[in-house]
PDB file of C-alpha atoms and ligand atoms in Angstrom:
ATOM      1  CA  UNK A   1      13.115  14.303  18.159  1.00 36.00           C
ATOM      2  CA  UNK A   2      10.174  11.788  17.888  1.00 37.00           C
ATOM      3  CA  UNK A   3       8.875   9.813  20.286  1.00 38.00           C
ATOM      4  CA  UNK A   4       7.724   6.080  19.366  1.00 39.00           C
ATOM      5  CA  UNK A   5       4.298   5.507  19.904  1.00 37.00           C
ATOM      6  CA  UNK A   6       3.055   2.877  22.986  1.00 36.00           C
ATOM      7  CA  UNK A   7       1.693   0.142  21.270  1.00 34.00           C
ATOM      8  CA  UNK A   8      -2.037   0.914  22.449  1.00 34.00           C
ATOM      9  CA  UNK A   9      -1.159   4.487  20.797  1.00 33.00           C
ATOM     10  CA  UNK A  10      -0.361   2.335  17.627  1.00 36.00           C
ATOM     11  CA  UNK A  11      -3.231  -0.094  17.539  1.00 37.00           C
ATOM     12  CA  UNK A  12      -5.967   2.362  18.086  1.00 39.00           C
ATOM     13  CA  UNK A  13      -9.546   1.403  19.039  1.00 42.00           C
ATOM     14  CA  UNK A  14     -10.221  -1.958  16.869  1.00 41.00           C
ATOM     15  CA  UNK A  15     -13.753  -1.587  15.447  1.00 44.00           C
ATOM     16  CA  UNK A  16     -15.253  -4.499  13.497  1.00 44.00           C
ATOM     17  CA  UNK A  17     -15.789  -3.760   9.967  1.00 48.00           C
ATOM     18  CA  UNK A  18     -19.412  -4.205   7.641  1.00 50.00           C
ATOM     19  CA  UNK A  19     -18.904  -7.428   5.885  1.00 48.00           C
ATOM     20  CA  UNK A  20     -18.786  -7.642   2.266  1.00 59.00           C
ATOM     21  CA  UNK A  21     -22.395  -8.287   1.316  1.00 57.00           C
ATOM     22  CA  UNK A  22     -21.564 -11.303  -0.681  1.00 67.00           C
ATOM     23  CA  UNK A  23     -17.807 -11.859   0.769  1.00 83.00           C
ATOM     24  CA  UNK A  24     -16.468 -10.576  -2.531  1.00 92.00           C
ATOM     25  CA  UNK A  25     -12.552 -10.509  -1.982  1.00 96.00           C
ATOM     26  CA  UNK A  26     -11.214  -6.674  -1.329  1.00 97.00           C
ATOM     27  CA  UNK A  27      -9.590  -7.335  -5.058  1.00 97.00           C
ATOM     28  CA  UNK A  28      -9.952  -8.725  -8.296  1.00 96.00           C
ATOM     29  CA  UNK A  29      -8.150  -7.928 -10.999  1.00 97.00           C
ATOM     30  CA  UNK A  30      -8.887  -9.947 -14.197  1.00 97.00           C
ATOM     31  CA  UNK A  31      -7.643  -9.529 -17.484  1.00 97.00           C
ATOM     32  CA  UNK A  32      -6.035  -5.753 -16.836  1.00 98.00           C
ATOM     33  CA  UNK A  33      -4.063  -3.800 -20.054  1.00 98.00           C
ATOM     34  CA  UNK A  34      -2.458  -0.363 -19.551  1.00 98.00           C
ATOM     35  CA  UNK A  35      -0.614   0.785 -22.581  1.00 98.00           C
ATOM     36  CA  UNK A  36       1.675   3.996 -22.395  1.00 97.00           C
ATOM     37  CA  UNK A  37       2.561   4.874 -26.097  1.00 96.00           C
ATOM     38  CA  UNK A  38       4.836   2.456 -27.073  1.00 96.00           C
ATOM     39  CA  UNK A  39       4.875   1.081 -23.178  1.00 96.00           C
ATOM     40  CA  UNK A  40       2.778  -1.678 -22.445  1.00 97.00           C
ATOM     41  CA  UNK A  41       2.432  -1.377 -18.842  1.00 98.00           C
ATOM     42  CA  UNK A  42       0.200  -4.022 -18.513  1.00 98.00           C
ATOM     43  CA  UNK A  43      -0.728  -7.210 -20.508  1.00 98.00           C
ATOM     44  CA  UNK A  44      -3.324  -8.829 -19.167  1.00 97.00           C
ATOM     45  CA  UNK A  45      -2.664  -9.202 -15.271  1.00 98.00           C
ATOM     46  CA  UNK A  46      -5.479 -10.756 -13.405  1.00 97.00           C
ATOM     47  CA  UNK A  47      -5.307 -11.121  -9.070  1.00 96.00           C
ATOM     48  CA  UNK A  48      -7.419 -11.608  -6.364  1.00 97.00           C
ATOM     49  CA  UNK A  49      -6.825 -10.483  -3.256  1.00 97.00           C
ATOM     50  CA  UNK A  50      -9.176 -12.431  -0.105  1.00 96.00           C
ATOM     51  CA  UNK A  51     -10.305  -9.678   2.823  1.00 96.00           C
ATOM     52  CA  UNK A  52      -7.867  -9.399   5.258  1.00 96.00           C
ATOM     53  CA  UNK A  53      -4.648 -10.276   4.112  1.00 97.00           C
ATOM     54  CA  UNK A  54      -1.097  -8.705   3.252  1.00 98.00           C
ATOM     55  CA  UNK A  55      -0.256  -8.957  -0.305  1.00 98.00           C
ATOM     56  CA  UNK A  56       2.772  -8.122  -1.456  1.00 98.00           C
ATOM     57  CA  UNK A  57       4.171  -7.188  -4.652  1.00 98.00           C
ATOM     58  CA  UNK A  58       7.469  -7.807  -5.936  1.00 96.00           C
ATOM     59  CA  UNK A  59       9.136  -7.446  -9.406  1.00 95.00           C
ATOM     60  CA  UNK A  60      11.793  -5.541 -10.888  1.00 95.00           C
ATOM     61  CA  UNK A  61      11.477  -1.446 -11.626  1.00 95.00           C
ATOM     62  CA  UNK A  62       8.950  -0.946 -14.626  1.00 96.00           C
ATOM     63  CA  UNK A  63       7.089  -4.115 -14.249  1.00 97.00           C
ATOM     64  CA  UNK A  64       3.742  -2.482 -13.718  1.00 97.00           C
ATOM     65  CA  UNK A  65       3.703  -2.510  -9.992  1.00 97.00           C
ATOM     66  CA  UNK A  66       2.848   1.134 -10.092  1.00 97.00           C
ATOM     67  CA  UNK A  67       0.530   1.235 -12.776  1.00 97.00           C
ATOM     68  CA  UNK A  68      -1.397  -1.582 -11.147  1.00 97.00           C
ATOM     69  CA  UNK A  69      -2.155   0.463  -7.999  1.00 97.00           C
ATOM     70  CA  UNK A  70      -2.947   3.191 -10.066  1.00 95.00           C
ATOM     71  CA  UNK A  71      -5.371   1.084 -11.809  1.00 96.00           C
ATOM     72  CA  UNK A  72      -6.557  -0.070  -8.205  1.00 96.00           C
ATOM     73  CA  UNK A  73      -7.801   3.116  -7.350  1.00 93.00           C
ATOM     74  CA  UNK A  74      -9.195   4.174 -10.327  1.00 90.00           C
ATOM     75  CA  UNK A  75      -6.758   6.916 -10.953  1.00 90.00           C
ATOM     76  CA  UNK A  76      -5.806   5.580 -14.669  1.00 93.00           C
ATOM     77  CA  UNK A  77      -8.554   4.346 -16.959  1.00 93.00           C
ATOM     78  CA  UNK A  78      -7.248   0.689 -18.271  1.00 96.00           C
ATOM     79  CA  UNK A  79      -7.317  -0.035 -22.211  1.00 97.00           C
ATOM     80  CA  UNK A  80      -9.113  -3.006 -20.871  1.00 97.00           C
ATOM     81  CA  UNK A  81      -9.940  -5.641 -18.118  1.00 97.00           C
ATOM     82  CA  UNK A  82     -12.345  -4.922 -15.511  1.00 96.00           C
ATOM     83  CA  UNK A  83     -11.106  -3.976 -11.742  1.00 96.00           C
ATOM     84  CA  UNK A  84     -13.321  -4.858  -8.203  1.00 95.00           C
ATOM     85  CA  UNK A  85     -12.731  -3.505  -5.238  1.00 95.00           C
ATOM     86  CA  UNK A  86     -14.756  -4.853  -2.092  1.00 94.00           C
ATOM     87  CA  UNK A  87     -16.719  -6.075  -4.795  1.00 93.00           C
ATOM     88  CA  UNK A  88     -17.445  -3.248  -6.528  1.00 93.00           C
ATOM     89  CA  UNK A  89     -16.599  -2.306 -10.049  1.00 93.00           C
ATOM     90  CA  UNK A  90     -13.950   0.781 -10.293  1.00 93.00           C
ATOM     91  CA  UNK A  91     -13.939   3.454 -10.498  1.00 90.00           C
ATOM     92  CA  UNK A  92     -16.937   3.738  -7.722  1.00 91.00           C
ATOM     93  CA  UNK A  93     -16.713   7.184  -5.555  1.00 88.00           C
ATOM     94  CA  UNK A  94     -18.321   5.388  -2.390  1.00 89.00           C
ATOM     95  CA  UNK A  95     -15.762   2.968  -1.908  1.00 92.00           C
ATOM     96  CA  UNK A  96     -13.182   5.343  -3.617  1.00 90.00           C
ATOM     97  CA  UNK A  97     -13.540   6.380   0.456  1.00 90.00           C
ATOM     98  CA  UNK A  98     -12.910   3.556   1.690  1.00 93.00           C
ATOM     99  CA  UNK A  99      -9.442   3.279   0.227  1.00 95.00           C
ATOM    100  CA  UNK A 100      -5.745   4.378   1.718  1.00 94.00           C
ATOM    101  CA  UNK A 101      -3.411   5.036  -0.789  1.00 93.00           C
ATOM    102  CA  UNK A 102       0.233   5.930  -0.101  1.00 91.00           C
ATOM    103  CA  UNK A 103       1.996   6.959  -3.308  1.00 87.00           C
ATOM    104  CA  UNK A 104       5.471   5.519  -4.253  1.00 81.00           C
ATOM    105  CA  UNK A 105       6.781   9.848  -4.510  1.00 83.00           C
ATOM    106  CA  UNK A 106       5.357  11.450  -1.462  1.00 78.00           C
ATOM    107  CA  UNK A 107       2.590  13.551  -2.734  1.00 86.00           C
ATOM    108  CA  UNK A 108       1.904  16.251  -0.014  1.00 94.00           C
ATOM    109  CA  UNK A 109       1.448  20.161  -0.259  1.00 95.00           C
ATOM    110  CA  UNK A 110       4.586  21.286   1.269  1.00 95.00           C
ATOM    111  CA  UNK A 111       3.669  24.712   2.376  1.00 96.00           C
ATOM    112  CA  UNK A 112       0.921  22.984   4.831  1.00 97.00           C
ATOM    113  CA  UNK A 113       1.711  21.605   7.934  1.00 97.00           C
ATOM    114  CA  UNK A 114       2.008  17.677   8.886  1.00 97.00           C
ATOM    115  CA  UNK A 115      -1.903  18.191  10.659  1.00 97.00           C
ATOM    116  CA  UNK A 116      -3.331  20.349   7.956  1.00 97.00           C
ATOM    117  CA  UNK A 117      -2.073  17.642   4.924  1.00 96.00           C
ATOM    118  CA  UNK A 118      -3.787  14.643   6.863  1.00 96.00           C
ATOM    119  CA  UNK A 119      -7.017  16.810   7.985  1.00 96.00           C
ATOM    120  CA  UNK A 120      -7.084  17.633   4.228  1.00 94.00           C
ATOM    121  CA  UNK A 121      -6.992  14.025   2.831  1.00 93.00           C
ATOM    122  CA  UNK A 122      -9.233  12.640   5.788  1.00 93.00           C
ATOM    123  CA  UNK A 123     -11.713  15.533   4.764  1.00 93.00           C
ATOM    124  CA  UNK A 124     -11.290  14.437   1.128  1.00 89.00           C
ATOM    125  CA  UNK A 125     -12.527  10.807   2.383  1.00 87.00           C
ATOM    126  CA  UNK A 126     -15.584  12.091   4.361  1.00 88.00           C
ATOM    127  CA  UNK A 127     -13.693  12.165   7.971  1.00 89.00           C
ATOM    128  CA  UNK A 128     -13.395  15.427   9.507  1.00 89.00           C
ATOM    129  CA  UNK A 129     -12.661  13.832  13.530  1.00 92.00           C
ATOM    130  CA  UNK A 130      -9.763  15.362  15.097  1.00 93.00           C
ATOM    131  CA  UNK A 131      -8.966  12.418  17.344  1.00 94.00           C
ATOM    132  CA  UNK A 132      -8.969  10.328  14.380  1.00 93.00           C
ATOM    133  CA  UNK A 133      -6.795  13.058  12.646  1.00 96.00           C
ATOM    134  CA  UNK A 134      -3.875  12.928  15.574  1.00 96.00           C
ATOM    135  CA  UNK A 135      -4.167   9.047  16.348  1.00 94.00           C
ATOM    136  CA  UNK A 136      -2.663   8.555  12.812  1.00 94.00           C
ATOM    137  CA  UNK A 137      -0.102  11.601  13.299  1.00 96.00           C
ATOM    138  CA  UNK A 138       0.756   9.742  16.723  1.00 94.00           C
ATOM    139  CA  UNK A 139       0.973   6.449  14.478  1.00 89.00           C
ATOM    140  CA  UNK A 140       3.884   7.357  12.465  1.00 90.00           C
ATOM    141  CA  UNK A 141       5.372   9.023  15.305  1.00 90.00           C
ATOM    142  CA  UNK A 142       5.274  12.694  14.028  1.00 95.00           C
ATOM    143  CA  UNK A 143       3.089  14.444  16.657  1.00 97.00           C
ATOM    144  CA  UNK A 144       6.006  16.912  18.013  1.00 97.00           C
ATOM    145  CA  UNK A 145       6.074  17.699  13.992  1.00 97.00           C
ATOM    146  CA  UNK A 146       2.650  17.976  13.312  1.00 97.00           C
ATOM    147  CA  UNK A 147       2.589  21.588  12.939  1.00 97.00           C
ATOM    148  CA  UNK A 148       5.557  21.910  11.298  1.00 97.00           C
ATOM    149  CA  UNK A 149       5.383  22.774   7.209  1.00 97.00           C
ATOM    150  CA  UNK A 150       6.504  19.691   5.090  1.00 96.00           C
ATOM    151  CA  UNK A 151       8.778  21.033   3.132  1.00 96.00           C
ATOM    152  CA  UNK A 152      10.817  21.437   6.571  1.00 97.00           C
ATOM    153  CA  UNK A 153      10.825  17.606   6.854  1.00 95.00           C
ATOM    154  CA  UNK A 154      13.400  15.055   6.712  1.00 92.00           C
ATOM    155  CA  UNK A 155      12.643  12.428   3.323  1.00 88.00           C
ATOM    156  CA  UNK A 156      11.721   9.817   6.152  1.00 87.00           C
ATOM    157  CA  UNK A 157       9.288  12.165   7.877  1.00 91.00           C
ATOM    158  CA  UNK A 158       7.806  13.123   4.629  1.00 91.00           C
ATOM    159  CA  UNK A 159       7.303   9.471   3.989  1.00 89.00           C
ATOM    160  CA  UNK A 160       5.722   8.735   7.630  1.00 90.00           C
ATOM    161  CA  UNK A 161       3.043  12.131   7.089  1.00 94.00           C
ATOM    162  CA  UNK A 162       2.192  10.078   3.651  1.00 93.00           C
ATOM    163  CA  UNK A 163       1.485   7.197   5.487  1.00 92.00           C
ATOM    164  CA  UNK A 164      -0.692   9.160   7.949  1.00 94.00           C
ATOM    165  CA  UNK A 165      -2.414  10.721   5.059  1.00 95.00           C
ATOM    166  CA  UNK A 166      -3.211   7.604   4.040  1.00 95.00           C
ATOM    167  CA  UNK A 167      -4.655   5.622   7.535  1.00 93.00           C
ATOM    168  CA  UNK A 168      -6.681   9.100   8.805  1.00 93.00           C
ATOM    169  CA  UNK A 169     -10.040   8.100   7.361  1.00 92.00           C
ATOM    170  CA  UNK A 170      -9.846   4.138   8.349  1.00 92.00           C
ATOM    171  CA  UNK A 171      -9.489   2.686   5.322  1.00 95.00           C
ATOM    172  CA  UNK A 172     -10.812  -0.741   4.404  1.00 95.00           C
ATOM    173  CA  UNK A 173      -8.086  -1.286   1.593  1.00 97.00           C
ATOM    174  CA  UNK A 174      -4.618   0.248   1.930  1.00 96.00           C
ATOM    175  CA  UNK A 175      -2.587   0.471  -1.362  1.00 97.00           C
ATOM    176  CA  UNK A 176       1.278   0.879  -0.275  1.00 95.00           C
ATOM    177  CA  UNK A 177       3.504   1.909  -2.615  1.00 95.00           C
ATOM    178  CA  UNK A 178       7.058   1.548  -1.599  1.00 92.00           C
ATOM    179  CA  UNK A 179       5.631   2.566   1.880  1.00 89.00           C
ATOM    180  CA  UNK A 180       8.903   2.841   3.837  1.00 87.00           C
ATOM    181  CA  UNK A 181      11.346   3.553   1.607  1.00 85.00           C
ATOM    182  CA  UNK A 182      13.774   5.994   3.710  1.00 82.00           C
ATOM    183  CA  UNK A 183      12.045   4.778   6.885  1.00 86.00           C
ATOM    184  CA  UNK A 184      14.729   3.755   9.568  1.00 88.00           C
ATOM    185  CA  UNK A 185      14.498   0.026  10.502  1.00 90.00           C
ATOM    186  CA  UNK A 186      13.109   0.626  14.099  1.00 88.00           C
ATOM    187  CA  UNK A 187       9.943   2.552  12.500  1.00 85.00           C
ATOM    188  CA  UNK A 188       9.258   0.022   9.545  1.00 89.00           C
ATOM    189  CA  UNK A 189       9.640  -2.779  12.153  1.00 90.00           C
ATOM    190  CA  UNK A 190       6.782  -0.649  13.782  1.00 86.00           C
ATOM    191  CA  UNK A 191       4.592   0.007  10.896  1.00 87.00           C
ATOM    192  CA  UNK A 192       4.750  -3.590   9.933  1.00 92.00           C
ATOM    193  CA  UNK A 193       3.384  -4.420  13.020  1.00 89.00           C
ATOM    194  CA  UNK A 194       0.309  -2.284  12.076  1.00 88.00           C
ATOM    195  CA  UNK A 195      -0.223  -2.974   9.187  1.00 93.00           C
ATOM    196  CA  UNK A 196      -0.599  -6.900  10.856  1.00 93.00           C
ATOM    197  CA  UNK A 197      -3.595  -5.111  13.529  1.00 90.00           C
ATOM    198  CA  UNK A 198      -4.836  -3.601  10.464  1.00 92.00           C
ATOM    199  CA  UNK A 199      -5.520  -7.037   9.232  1.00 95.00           C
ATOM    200  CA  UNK A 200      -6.971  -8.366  12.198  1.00 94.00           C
ATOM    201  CA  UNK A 201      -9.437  -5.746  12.449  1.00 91.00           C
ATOM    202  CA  UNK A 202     -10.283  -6.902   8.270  1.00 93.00           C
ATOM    203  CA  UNK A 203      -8.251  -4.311   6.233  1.00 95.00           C
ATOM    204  CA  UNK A 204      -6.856  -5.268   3.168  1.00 97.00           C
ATOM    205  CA  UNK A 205      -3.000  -4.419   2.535  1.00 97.00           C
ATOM    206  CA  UNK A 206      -1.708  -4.379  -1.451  1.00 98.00           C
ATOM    207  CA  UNK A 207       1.849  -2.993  -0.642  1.00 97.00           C
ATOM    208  CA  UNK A 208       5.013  -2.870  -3.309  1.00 96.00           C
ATOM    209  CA  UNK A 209       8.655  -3.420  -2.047  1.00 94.00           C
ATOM    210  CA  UNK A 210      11.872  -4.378  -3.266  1.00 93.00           C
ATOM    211  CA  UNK A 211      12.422  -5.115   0.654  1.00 91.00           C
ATOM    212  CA  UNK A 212      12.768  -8.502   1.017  1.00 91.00           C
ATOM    213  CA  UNK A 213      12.140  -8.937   4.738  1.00 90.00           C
ATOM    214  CA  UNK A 214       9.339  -6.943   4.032  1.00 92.00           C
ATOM    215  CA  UNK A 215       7.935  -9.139   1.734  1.00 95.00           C
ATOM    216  CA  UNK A 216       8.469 -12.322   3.914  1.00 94.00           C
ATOM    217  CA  UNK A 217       6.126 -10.640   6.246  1.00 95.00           C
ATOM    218  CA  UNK A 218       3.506 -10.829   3.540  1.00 97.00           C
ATOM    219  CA  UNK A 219       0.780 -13.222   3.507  1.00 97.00           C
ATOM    220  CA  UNK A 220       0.960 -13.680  -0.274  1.00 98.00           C
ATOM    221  CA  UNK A 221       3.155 -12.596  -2.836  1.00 97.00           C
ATOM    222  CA  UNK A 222       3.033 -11.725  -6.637  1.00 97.00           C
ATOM    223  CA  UNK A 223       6.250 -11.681  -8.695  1.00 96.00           C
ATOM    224  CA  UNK A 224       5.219  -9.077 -11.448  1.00 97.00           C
ATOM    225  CA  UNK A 225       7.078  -9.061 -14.583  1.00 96.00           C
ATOM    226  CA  UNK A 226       6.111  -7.608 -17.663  1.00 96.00           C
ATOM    227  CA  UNK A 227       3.175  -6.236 -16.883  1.00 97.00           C
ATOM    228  CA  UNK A 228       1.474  -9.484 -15.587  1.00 96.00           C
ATOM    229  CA  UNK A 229       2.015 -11.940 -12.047  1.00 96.00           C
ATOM    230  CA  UNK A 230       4.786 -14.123 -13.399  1.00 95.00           C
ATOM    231  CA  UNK A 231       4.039 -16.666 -10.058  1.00 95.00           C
ATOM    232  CA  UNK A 232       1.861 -15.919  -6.990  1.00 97.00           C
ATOM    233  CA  UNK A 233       1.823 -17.518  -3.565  1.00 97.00           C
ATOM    234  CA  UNK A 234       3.672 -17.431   0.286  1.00 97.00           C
ATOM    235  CA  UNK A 235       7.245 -16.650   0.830  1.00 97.00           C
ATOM    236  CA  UNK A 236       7.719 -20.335   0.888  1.00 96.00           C
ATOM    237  CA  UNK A 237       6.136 -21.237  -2.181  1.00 97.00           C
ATOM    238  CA  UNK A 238       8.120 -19.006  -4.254  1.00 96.00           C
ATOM    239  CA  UNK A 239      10.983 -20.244  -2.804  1.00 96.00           C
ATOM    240  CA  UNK A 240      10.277 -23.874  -3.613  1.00 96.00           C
ATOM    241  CA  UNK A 241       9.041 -22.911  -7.057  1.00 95.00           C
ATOM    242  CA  UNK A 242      12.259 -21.295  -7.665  1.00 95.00           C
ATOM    243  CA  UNK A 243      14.256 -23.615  -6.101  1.00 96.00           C
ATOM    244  CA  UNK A 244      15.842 -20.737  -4.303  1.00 96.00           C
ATOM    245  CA  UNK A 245      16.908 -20.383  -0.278  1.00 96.00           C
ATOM    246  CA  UNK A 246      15.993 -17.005  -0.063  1.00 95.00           C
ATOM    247  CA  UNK A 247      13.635 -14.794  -1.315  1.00 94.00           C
ATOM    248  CA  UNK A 248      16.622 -12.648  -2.842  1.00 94.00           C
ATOM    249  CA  UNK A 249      18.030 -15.731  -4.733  1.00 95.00           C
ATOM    250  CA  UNK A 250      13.825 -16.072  -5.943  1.00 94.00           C
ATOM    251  CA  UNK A 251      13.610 -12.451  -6.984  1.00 94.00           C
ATOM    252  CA  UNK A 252      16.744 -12.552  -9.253  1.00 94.00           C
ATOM    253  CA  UNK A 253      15.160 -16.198 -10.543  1.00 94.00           C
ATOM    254  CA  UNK A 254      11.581 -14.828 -11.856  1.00 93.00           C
ATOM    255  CA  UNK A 255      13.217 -11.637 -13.037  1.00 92.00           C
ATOM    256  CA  UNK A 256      15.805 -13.239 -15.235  1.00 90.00           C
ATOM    257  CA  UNK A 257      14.129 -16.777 -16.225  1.00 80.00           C
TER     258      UNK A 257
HETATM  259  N1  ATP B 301       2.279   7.969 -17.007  1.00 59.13           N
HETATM  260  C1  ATP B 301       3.116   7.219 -17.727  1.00 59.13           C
HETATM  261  N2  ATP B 301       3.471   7.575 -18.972  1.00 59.13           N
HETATM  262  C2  ATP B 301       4.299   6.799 -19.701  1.00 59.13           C
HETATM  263  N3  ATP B 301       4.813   5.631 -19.289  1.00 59.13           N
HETATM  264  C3  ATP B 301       4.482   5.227 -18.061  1.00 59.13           C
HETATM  265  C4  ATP B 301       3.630   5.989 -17.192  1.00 59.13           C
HETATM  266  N4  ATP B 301       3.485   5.320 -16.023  1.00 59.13           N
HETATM  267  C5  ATP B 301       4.233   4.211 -16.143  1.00 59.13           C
HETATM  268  N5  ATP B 301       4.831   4.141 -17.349  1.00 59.13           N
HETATM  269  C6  ATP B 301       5.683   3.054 -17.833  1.00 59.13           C
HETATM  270  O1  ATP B 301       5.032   1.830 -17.542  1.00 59.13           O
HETATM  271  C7  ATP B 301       5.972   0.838 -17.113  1.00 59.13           C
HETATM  272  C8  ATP B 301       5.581   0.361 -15.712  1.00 59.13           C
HETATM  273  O2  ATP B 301       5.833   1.400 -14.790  1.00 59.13           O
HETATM  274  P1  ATP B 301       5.467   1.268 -13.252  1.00 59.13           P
HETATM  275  O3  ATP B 301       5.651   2.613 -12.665  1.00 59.13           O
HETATM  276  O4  ATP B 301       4.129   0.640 -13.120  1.00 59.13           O
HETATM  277  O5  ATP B 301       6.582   0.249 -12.745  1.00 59.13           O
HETATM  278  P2  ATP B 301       6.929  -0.258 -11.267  1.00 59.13           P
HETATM  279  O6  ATP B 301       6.807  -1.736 -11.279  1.00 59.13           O
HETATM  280  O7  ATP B 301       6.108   0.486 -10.279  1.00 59.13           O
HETATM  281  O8  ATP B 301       8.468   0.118 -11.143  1.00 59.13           O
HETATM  282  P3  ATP B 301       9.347   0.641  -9.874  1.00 59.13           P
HETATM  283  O9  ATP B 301       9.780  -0.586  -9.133  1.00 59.13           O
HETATM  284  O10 ATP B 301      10.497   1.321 -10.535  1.00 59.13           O
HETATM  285  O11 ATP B 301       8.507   1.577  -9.071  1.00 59.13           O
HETATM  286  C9  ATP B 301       7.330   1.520 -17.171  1.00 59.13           C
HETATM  287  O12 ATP B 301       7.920   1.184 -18.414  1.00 59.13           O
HETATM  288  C10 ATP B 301       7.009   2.980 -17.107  1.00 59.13           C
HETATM  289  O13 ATP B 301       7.980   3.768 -17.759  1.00 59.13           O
HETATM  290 MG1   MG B 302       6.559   1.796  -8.790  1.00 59.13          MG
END
């Protein structure tokens, strides 16, 4: 049914990327509270995030992993704390454009086609190219579907034209959310390696998972647990902090202790 893409298909053309006028990391987070009703989302997380980088987010379901994205992007006002993207307060339209976000629930309109949902959102960001358009249908290996309504996808295809909706307009900062949840191992082994050229050409990856070889493929982690990073660092230092031989045994560690 789909073909996988050739890797030159999946790397695109690298183009360098404007430096941050002051080399302000892609993220800083400091002092962030979300309160739902009786729900307190979050309680004072703070992060930074350096240009370039991986980071991945672990912790257990309702920590606030979510909710921090959300807060990322501007898309939920925070009770308080202040958020910087690129070095830029949020919310900031400008570099609201210069941000990929792939929900955790795939958030397409089903009655369009594969094409139309990622010309749509590339539109939305400014980007109305149509080789820019396929090369990110071609990415996530949909092209024979890209005509095709969504609602006549699979889950995992529905998942993959999220992801394209997401990469169309070139992002600088790519907020993941569960990105390949129902994606079948050979693909996710594929968009990982993407998401790696996507750092080498300077764009900034925040992506959730309970996937633990997906986190070990991170360049930094942060265990989130009640609403704020419980520890942050590499795959290894977790570990050792936990005490733990695999990043399974440090999960179940930070989430209980
Ligand atoms: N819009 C909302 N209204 C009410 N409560 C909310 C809302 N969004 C999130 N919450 C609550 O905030 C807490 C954090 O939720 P969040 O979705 O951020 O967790 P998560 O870490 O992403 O979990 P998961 O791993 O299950 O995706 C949960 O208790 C959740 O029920
Ligand atoms: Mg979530």
């Amino acid at each position: 049914m789909t073909t996988a893409p050739s890797p030159a298909r999946m790397s695109g053309q690298p183009r360098p990327l404007p430096a941050n006028p002051d080399g302000a990391p892609a993220v800083e987070v400091r002092d962030l509270r979300k309160r739902f009703g009786a729900v307190e989302a979050l309680r004072g997380l703070s992060l930074t995030v350096p240009v370039g980088i991986t980071y991945g987010l672990l912790g257990p379901n309702g920590a606030g992993k979510t909710t921090l994205i959300r807060a990322l992007i501007g898309l939920i006002a925070p009770d308080a704390g202040e958020v910087r993207v690129l070095g830029v307060p949020m919310p900031d339209k400008a570099i609201l454009a210069q941000i990929g976000y792939m929900t955790q629930a795939a958030a397409l309109y089903e009655d369009l086609s594969v094409r139309q949902n990622v010309a749509f959102f590339a539109a939305m960001a400014g980007i109305r190219d149509p080789d820019a358009i396929d090369r990110s249908i071609s990415l996530v290996s949909l092209s024979e579907r890209a005509r095709s309504p969504v609602n006549t996808l699979s889950g995992g295809m529905k998942q993959r034209a999220s992801l394209a909706c997401a990469l169309a307009h070139r992002p600088r900062l790519l907020l993941l959310d569960e990105p390949t949840v129902g994606i079948d191992p050979q693909l996710r082994v594929q968009f990982w390696g993407h998401f790696r050229r996507l750092n080498a050409e300077g764009v900034t990856i925040v992506v959730s998972s309970h996937v633990m070889d997906e986190a070990e493929r991170c360049d930094r982690l942060g265990f989130i647990r009640d609403g704020r990073i419980l520890s942050e660092g590499s795959a290894d230092e977790l570990r050792q902090r936990a005490s733990a031989r695999t990043l399974e045994e440090a999960f179940l560690h930070f989430a209980e202790s």
